[in-house]
mmCIF file of C-alpha atoms and ligand atoms in Angstrom:
data_model
loop_
_atom_site.group_PDB
_atom_site.id
_atom_site.type_symbol
_atom_site.label_atom_id
_atom_site.label_comp_id
_atom_site.label_asym_id
_atom_site.label_seq_id
_atom_site.Cartn_x
_atom_site.Cartn_y
_atom_site.Cartn_z
ATOM 1 C CA MET A 131 -5.339 -133.778 70.561
ATOM 2 C CA THR A 132 -1.776 -132.560 70.044
ATOM 3 C CA THR A 133 0.928 -135.151 69.624
ATOM 4 C CA GLU A 134 4.595 -134.416 70.420
ATOM 5 C CA LEU A 135 6.342 -134.828 67.066
ATOM 6 C CA LEU A 136 9.614 -136.543 67.962
ATOM 7 C CA PHE A 137 10.717 -136.819 64.298
ATOM 8 C CA ARG A 138 10.931 -133.020 64.136
ATOM 9 C CA THR A 139 13.921 -132.896 66.450
ATOM 10 C CA ASP A 140 15.368 -136.311 65.535
ATOM 11 C CA ALA A 141 14.412 -137.863 62.199
ATOM 12 C CA TYR A 142 16.596 -140.889 63.015
ATOM 13 C CA LEU A 143 14.454 -142.257 65.878
ATOM 14 C CA LYS A 144 13.476 -145.789 64.920
ATOM 15 C CA THR A 145 11.809 -146.678 68.217
ATOM 16 C CA ALA A 146 10.194 -144.888 71.155
ATOM 17 C CA SER A 147 7.507 -145.494 73.748
ATOM 18 C CA ALA A 148 4.266 -143.542 73.963
ATOM 19 C CA GLN A 149 0.884 -143.538 75.673
ATOM 20 C CA VAL A 150 -2.393 -144.073 73.881
ATOM 21 C CA VAL A 151 -4.642 -141.021 74.181
ATOM 22 C CA ALA A 152 -7.506 -141.952 71.837
ATOM 23 C CA VAL A 153 -8.637 -144.948 69.823
ATOM 24 C CA ASP A 154 -11.358 -145.265 67.220
ATOM 25 C CA GLU A 155 -12.211 -147.974 64.683
ATOM 26 C CA ARG A 156 -9.067 -147.655 62.609
ATOM 27 C CA SER A 157 -6.889 -144.927 64.070
ATOM 28 C CA ILE A 158 -4.818 -144.548 67.220
ATOM 29 C CA GLU A 159 -3.625 -141.248 68.706
ATOM 30 C CA LEU A 160 -0.585 -141.127 70.985
ATOM 31 C CA ASP A 161 0.913 -138.501 73.297
ATOM 32 C CA ARG A 162 4.141 -138.591 71.239
ATOM 33 C CA THR A 163 5.208 -140.219 68.004
ATOM 34 C CA ILE A 164 8.070 -141.034 65.653
ATOM 35 C CA PHE A 165 5.602 -141.764 62.802
ATOM 36 C CA TYR A 166 5.625 -138.996 60.158
ATOM 37 C CA PRO A 167 2.115 -138.235 58.860
ATOM 38 C CA THR A 168 1.609 -137.745 55.106
ATOM 39 C CA GLY A 169 2.361 -134.117 54.306
ATOM 40 C CA GLY A 170 4.453 -131.781 52.179
ATOM 41 C CA GLY A 171 4.422 -134.466 49.488
ATOM 42 C CA GLN A 172 6.101 -137.048 51.734
ATOM 43 C CA ALA A 173 4.296 -140.365 52.292
ATOM 44 C CA GLY A 174 3.248 -141.257 55.844
ATOM 45 C CA ASP A 175 5.203 -143.845 57.825
ATOM 46 C CA THR A 176 4.308 -147.487 58.342
ATOM 47 C CA GLY A 177 5.447 -149.757 61.170
ATOM 48 C CA VAL A 178 4.306 -151.544 64.297
ATOM 49 C CA LEU A 179 2.936 -150.611 67.723
ATOM 50 C CA LEU A 180 3.862 -153.246 70.316
ATOM 51 C CA ARG A 181 1.660 -153.864 73.350
ATOM 52 C CA GLY A 182 3.026 -154.890 76.728
ATOM 53 C CA ASN A 183 1.557 -158.388 76.217
ATOM 54 C CA GLY A 184 3.524 -158.805 72.986
ATOM 55 C CA GLU A 185 0.596 -158.203 70.604
ATOM 56 C CA ARG A 186 1.549 -156.357 67.428
ATOM 57 C CA ILE A 187 -0.582 -153.611 65.906
ATOM 58 C CA ALA A 188 0.464 -153.047 62.292
ATOM 59 C CA VAL A 189 0.385 -149.392 61.207
ATOM 60 C CA VAL A 190 -0.328 -149.258 57.462
ATOM 61 C CA ASP A 191 -0.349 -145.462 57.127
ATOM 62 C CA THR A 192 0.029 -142.281 59.170
ATOM 63 C CA ARG A 193 -2.044 -139.165 58.553
ATOM 64 C CA LYS A 194 -2.610 -135.759 60.068
ATOM 65 C CA GLY A 195 -5.658 -135.361 62.274
ATOM 66 C CA GLU A 196 -7.862 -132.290 62.323
ATOM 67 C CA ALA A 197 -6.085 -130.441 65.130
ATOM 68 C CA ILE A 198 -2.646 -128.875 64.549
ATOM 69 C CA ASP A 199 0.071 -131.466 65.244
ATOM 70 C CA SER A 200 -2.376 -134.312 65.768
ATOM 71 C CA VAL A 201 -1.330 -137.602 64.205
ATOM 72 C CA LEU A 202 -3.516 -140.602 63.311
ATOM 73 C CA HIS A 203 -1.803 -143.992 63.234
ATOM 74 C CA ILE A 204 -3.916 -146.068 60.851
ATOM 75 C CA ALA A 205 -4.046 -149.692 62.022
ATOM 76 C CA ALA A 206 -4.429 -152.636 59.671
ATOM 77 C CA ALA A 207 -7.909 -154.169 59.626
ATOM 78 C CA ALA A 208 -8.581 -156.874 62.222
ATOM 79 C CA THR A 209 -5.702 -156.010 64.542
ATOM 80 C CA PRO A 210 -6.098 -155.737 68.332
ATOM 81 C CA GLN A 211 -7.158 -152.316 69.664
ATOM 82 C CA PRO A 212 -5.149 -150.787 72.501
ATOM 83 C CA GLU A 213 -6.747 -149.073 75.500
ATOM 84 C CA PRO A 214 -6.439 -145.343 76.237
ATOM 85 C CA GLY A 215 -3.640 -144.855 78.791
ATOM 86 C CA GLU A 216 -1.803 -147.966 77.641
ATOM 87 C CA THR A 217 1.939 -147.667 76.944
ATOM 88 C CA LEU A 218 3.079 -148.932 73.543
ATOM 89 C CA THR A 219 6.482 -149.411 71.942
ATOM 90 C CA LEU A 220 6.636 -147.706 68.549
ATOM 91 C CA ASN A 221 8.725 -149.098 65.695
ATOM 92 C CA ILE A 222 8.742 -147.486 62.273
ATOM 93 C CA ASP A 223 9.654 -149.316 59.067
ATOM 94 C CA TRP A 224 13.088 -147.722 59.045
ATOM 95 C CA GLN A 225 14.271 -148.953 55.655
ATOM 96 C CA ARG A 226 11.228 -147.374 54.016
ATOM 97 C CA ARG A 227 11.506 -144.131 55.995
ATOM 98 C CA TYR A 228 15.247 -143.778 55.334
ATOM 99 C CA ALA A 229 14.589 -144.091 51.597
ATOM 100 C CA LEU A 230 11.950 -141.349 51.953
ATOM 101 C CA MET A 231 14.442 -139.144 53.839
ATOM 102 C CA ARG A 232 17.144 -139.614 51.200
ATOM 103 C CA LEU A 233 14.744 -138.920 48.321
ATOM 104 C CA HIS A 234 13.154 -135.971 50.123
ATOM 105 C CA THR A 235 16.533 -134.349 50.741
ATOM 106 C CA ALA A 236 17.474 -135.084 47.113
ATOM 107 C CA LEU A 237 14.466 -133.020 45.970
ATOM 108 C CA HIS A 238 15.817 -130.039 47.923
ATOM 109 C CA VAL A 239 19.070 -130.334 45.967
ATOM 110 C CA LEU A 240 17.235 -130.890 42.660
ATOM 111 C CA SER A 241 15.211 -127.707 43.237
ATOM 112 C CA CYS A 242 18.498 -125.774 43.167
ATOM 113 C CA VAL A 243 19.620 -127.311 39.879
ATOM 114 C CA ILE A 244 16.355 -126.526 38.102
ATOM 115 C CA VAL A 245 15.736 -122.866 38.802
ATOM 116 C CA ALA A 246 12.008 -122.390 38.255
ATOM 117 C CA PRO A 247 8.850 -122.164 40.397
ATOM 118 C CA VAL A 248 7.879 -125.551 41.846
ATOM 119 C CA THR A 249 4.231 -126.379 41.124
ATOM 120 C CA GLY A 250 4.019 -129.788 42.794
ATOM 121 C CA GLY A 251 5.918 -132.670 44.296
ATOM 122 C CA ASN A 252 5.679 -136.137 45.752
ATOM 123 C CA ILE A 253 7.967 -138.554 47.603
ATOM 124 C CA SER A 254 7.322 -142.290 47.783
ATOM 125 C CA PRO A 255 9.834 -144.907 48.986
ATOM 126 C CA ASP A 256 11.020 -145.854 45.488
ATOM 127 C CA LYS A 257 10.859 -142.560 43.577
ATOM 128 C CA ALA A 258 10.200 -138.856 43.945
ATOM 129 C CA ARG A 259 9.201 -136.017 41.655
ATOM 130 C CA LEU A 260 9.003 -132.263 41.398
ATOM 131 C CA ASP A 261 6.876 -130.343 38.910
ATOM 132 C CA PHE A 262 8.209 -127.054 37.560
ATOM 133 C CA ASP A 263 6.729 -124.116 35.708
ATOM 134 C CA ILE A 264 9.426 -124.158 33.023
ATOM 135 C CA ASP A 265 10.002 -124.589 29.294
ATOM 136 C CA MET A 266 10.497 -128.313 28.512
ATOM 137 C CA ARG A 267 13.489 -127.473 26.315
ATOM 138 C CA LEU A 268 15.393 -126.331 29.412
ATOM 139 C CA LEU A 269 15.112 -129.757 31.039
ATOM 140 C CA ASP A 270 17.988 -132.021 30.085
ATOM 141 C CA ALA A 271 18.080 -135.298 32.041
ATOM 142 C CA GLU A 272 21.798 -135.835 31.682
ATOM 143 C CA ARG A 273 22.664 -132.319 32.853
ATOM 144 C CA ILE A 274 20.161 -132.438 35.763
ATOM 145 C CA GLU A 275 21.585 -135.754 36.948
ATOM 146 C CA ARG A 276 25.200 -134.602 36.679
ATOM 147 C CA GLU A 277 24.660 -131.259 38.439
ATOM 148 C CA THR A 278 22.488 -132.730 41.208
ATOM 149 C CA ASN A 279 25.044 -135.454 41.898
ATOM 150 C CA ALA A 280 27.870 -132.909 41.917
ATOM 151 C CA LEU A 281 26.051 -130.951 44.668
ATOM 152 C CA ILE A 282 25.316 -134.165 46.629
ATOM 153 C CA ALA A 283 29.034 -135.010 46.448
ATOM 154 C CA ARG A 284 29.813 -131.863 48.464
ATOM 155 C CA GLY A 285 28.675 -133.863 51.495
ATOM 156 C CA VAL A 286 27.456 -130.943 53.615
ATOM 157 C CA GLU A 287 25.527 -131.286 56.883
ATOM 158 C CA THR A 288 21.882 -130.192 56.819
ATOM 159 C CA GLU A 289 20.509 -127.805 59.456
ATOM 160 C CA THR A 290 17.077 -127.055 60.835
ATOM 161 C CA VAL A 291 16.357 -123.360 61.373
ATOM 162 C CA TRP A 292 13.240 -121.756 62.828
ATOM 163 C CA ILE A 293 12.078 -118.275 61.834
ATOM 164 C CA THR A 294 9.016 -116.226 62.752
ATOM 165 C CA ASP A 295 6.041 -115.813 60.400
ATOM 166 C CA GLU A 296 7.058 -112.124 60.049
ATOM 167 C CA GLU A 297 10.613 -113.021 59.022
ATOM 168 C CA LEU A 298 9.246 -115.380 56.379
ATOM 169 C CA ASP A 299 6.820 -112.715 55.099
ATOM 170 C CA ALA A 300 9.820 -110.405 54.693
ATOM 171 C CA ARG A 301 11.640 -113.008 52.587
ATOM 172 C CA PRO A 302 9.060 -114.369 50.095
ATOM 173 C CA GLU A 303 11.882 -115.647 47.855
ATOM 174 C CA LEU A 304 12.360 -118.511 50.328
ATOM 175 C CA VAL A 305 9.110 -120.115 49.230
ATOM 176 C CA LYS A 306 9.775 -121.999 45.988
ATOM 177 C CA THR A 307 6.760 -124.249 46.127
ATOM 178 C CA MET A 308 3.740 -122.416 44.806
ATOM 179 C CA SER A 309 1.309 -125.246 45.583
ATOM 180 C CA VAL A 310 2.350 -125.801 49.194
ATOM 181 C CA GLN A 311 2.561 -122.717 51.381
ATOM 182 C CA PRO A 312 4.364 -123.300 54.690
ATOM 183 C CA PRO A 313 2.011 -123.725 57.656
ATOM 184 C CA ARG A 314 1.396 -120.489 59.502
ATOM 185 C CA GLY A 315 -0.382 -119.539 62.647
ATOM 186 C CA ALA A 316 1.964 -121.347 65.019
ATOM 187 C CA GLY A 317 4.092 -118.154 65.047
ATOM 188 C CA ARG A 318 7.179 -119.824 63.637
ATOM 189 C CA VAL A 319 8.137 -121.731 60.530
ATOM 190 C CA ARG A 320 10.687 -124.528 60.191
ATOM 191 C CA LEU A 321 13.308 -124.241 57.458
ATOM 192 C CA LEU A 322 15.771 -126.744 56.099
ATOM 193 C CA ARG A 323 19.183 -125.273 55.288
ATOM 194 C CA ILE A 324 21.685 -127.100 53.116
ATOM 195 C CA PRO A 325 24.614 -124.686 53.504
ATOM 196 C CA GLY A 326 25.678 -123.167 50.196
ATOM 197 C CA ILE A 327 22.900 -124.971 48.321
ATOM 198 C CA ASP A 328 19.351 -124.503 49.592
ATOM 199 C CA LEU A 329 17.205 -122.808 52.242
ATOM 200 C CA GLN A 330 13.437 -123.276 52.272
ATOM 201 C CA PRO A 331 10.482 -123.886 54.581
ATOM 202 C CA CYS A 332 9.924 -127.611 55.122
ATOM 203 C CA GLY A 333 8.333 -129.778 57.780
ATOM 204 C CA GLY A 334 9.558 -133.111 56.405
ATOM 205 C CA THR A 335 12.287 -135.515 57.475
ATOM 206 C CA HIS A 336 15.798 -135.120 56.028
ATOM 207 C CA VAL A 337 19.174 -136.848 56.190
ATOM 208 C CA ARG A 338 21.883 -135.303 58.400
ATOM 209 C CA ASN A 339 24.436 -135.132 55.616
ATOM 210 C CA ILE A 340 23.535 -134.937 51.938
ATOM 211 C CA ALA A 341 26.274 -137.519 51.222
ATOM 212 C CA GLU A 342 23.791 -140.072 52.617
ATOM 213 C CA ILE A 343 21.698 -139.593 49.456
ATOM 214 C CA GLY A 344 24.536 -141.258 47.544
ATOM 215 C CA GLY A 345 23.356 -140.011 44.173
ATOM 216 C CA ILE A 346 20.270 -139.848 41.980
ATOM 217 C CA ARG A 347 19.089 -141.006 38.571
ATOM 218 C CA VAL A 348 16.544 -139.122 36.463
ATOM 219 C CA LEU A 349 13.810 -141.638 35.601
ATOM 220 C CA LYS A 350 11.553 -139.506 33.484
ATOM 221 C CA ILE A 351 10.873 -135.963 32.289
ATOM 222 C CA ARG A 352 7.448 -135.269 30.885
ATOM 223 C CA SER A 353 4.841 -132.562 30.504
ATOM 224 C CA GLU A 354 1.842 -132.770 32.817
ATOM 225 C CA GLY A 355 0.324 -129.524 31.554
ATOM 226 C CA LYS A 356 1.305 -125.987 30.696
ATOM 227 C CA ARG A 357 2.777 -125.150 34.101
ATOM 228 C CA ASN A 358 3.707 -128.673 35.186
ATOM 229 C CA LYS A 359 6.868 -130.145 33.730
ATOM 230 C CA ARG A 360 7.556 -133.238 35.796
ATOM 231 C CA VAL A 361 11.040 -134.483 36.737
ATOM 232 C CA GLU A 362 11.021 -137.898 38.365
ATOM 233 C CA ILE A 363 14.062 -139.307 40.161
ATOM 234 C CA ALA A 364 15.186 -142.428 42.037
ATOM 235 C CA LEU A 365 18.187 -143.113 44.253
ATOM 236 C CA ALA A 366 21.204 -144.235 42.241
ATOM 237 C CA SER A 367 21.702 -147.195 44.602
HETATM 238 ZN ZN1 ZN B 1103 12.195 -130.984 53.103
#
């Protein structure tokens, strides 16, 4: 079942209504959603689905289903189950999601300060990290923090751009993340552009203006193996 991914066109939607299309023991599928499913290193959304009778279904996680663009809303144990066809009001935990959006966008900026192949990454609500294939001696926390924050201070608007699979194949330099290849097969690939700073394939949720990140702190730099030098960051405030 394909779900219309409302967060792709507007990452700032905090509420929406949708119809239930399938229900099993723990997961609920809807015809449209504002809940981002875990992917591209970004944690899935949490929140609440409200029934017409006022009952609240707590969503503790959101994951991708087996079909392309299918989304499973994982309900807390022992919550009421909705009926297929029922209309629900969707509310995401916006504070948590906004932190994820700020940190996610910060990683795009960070990946332009540390110029090396990206071998991994993860974004949780309180911290985010990228792993690089780089010599440890080239990673200086103070410099990384200063240069990343200087780029954030430019306050540029982010843009979503779509290109065809063929256009992406012709520009392999756009793909910095060795471990996560952009999804293909749909004929087109979504890119995030931060004008003058970054352009890369990404299906995640981002802030409209990088000034919303505010600034970052480097929490930790450590080696996680020969090709994985990990840089962990948090929002400055
Ligand atoms: Zn992104």
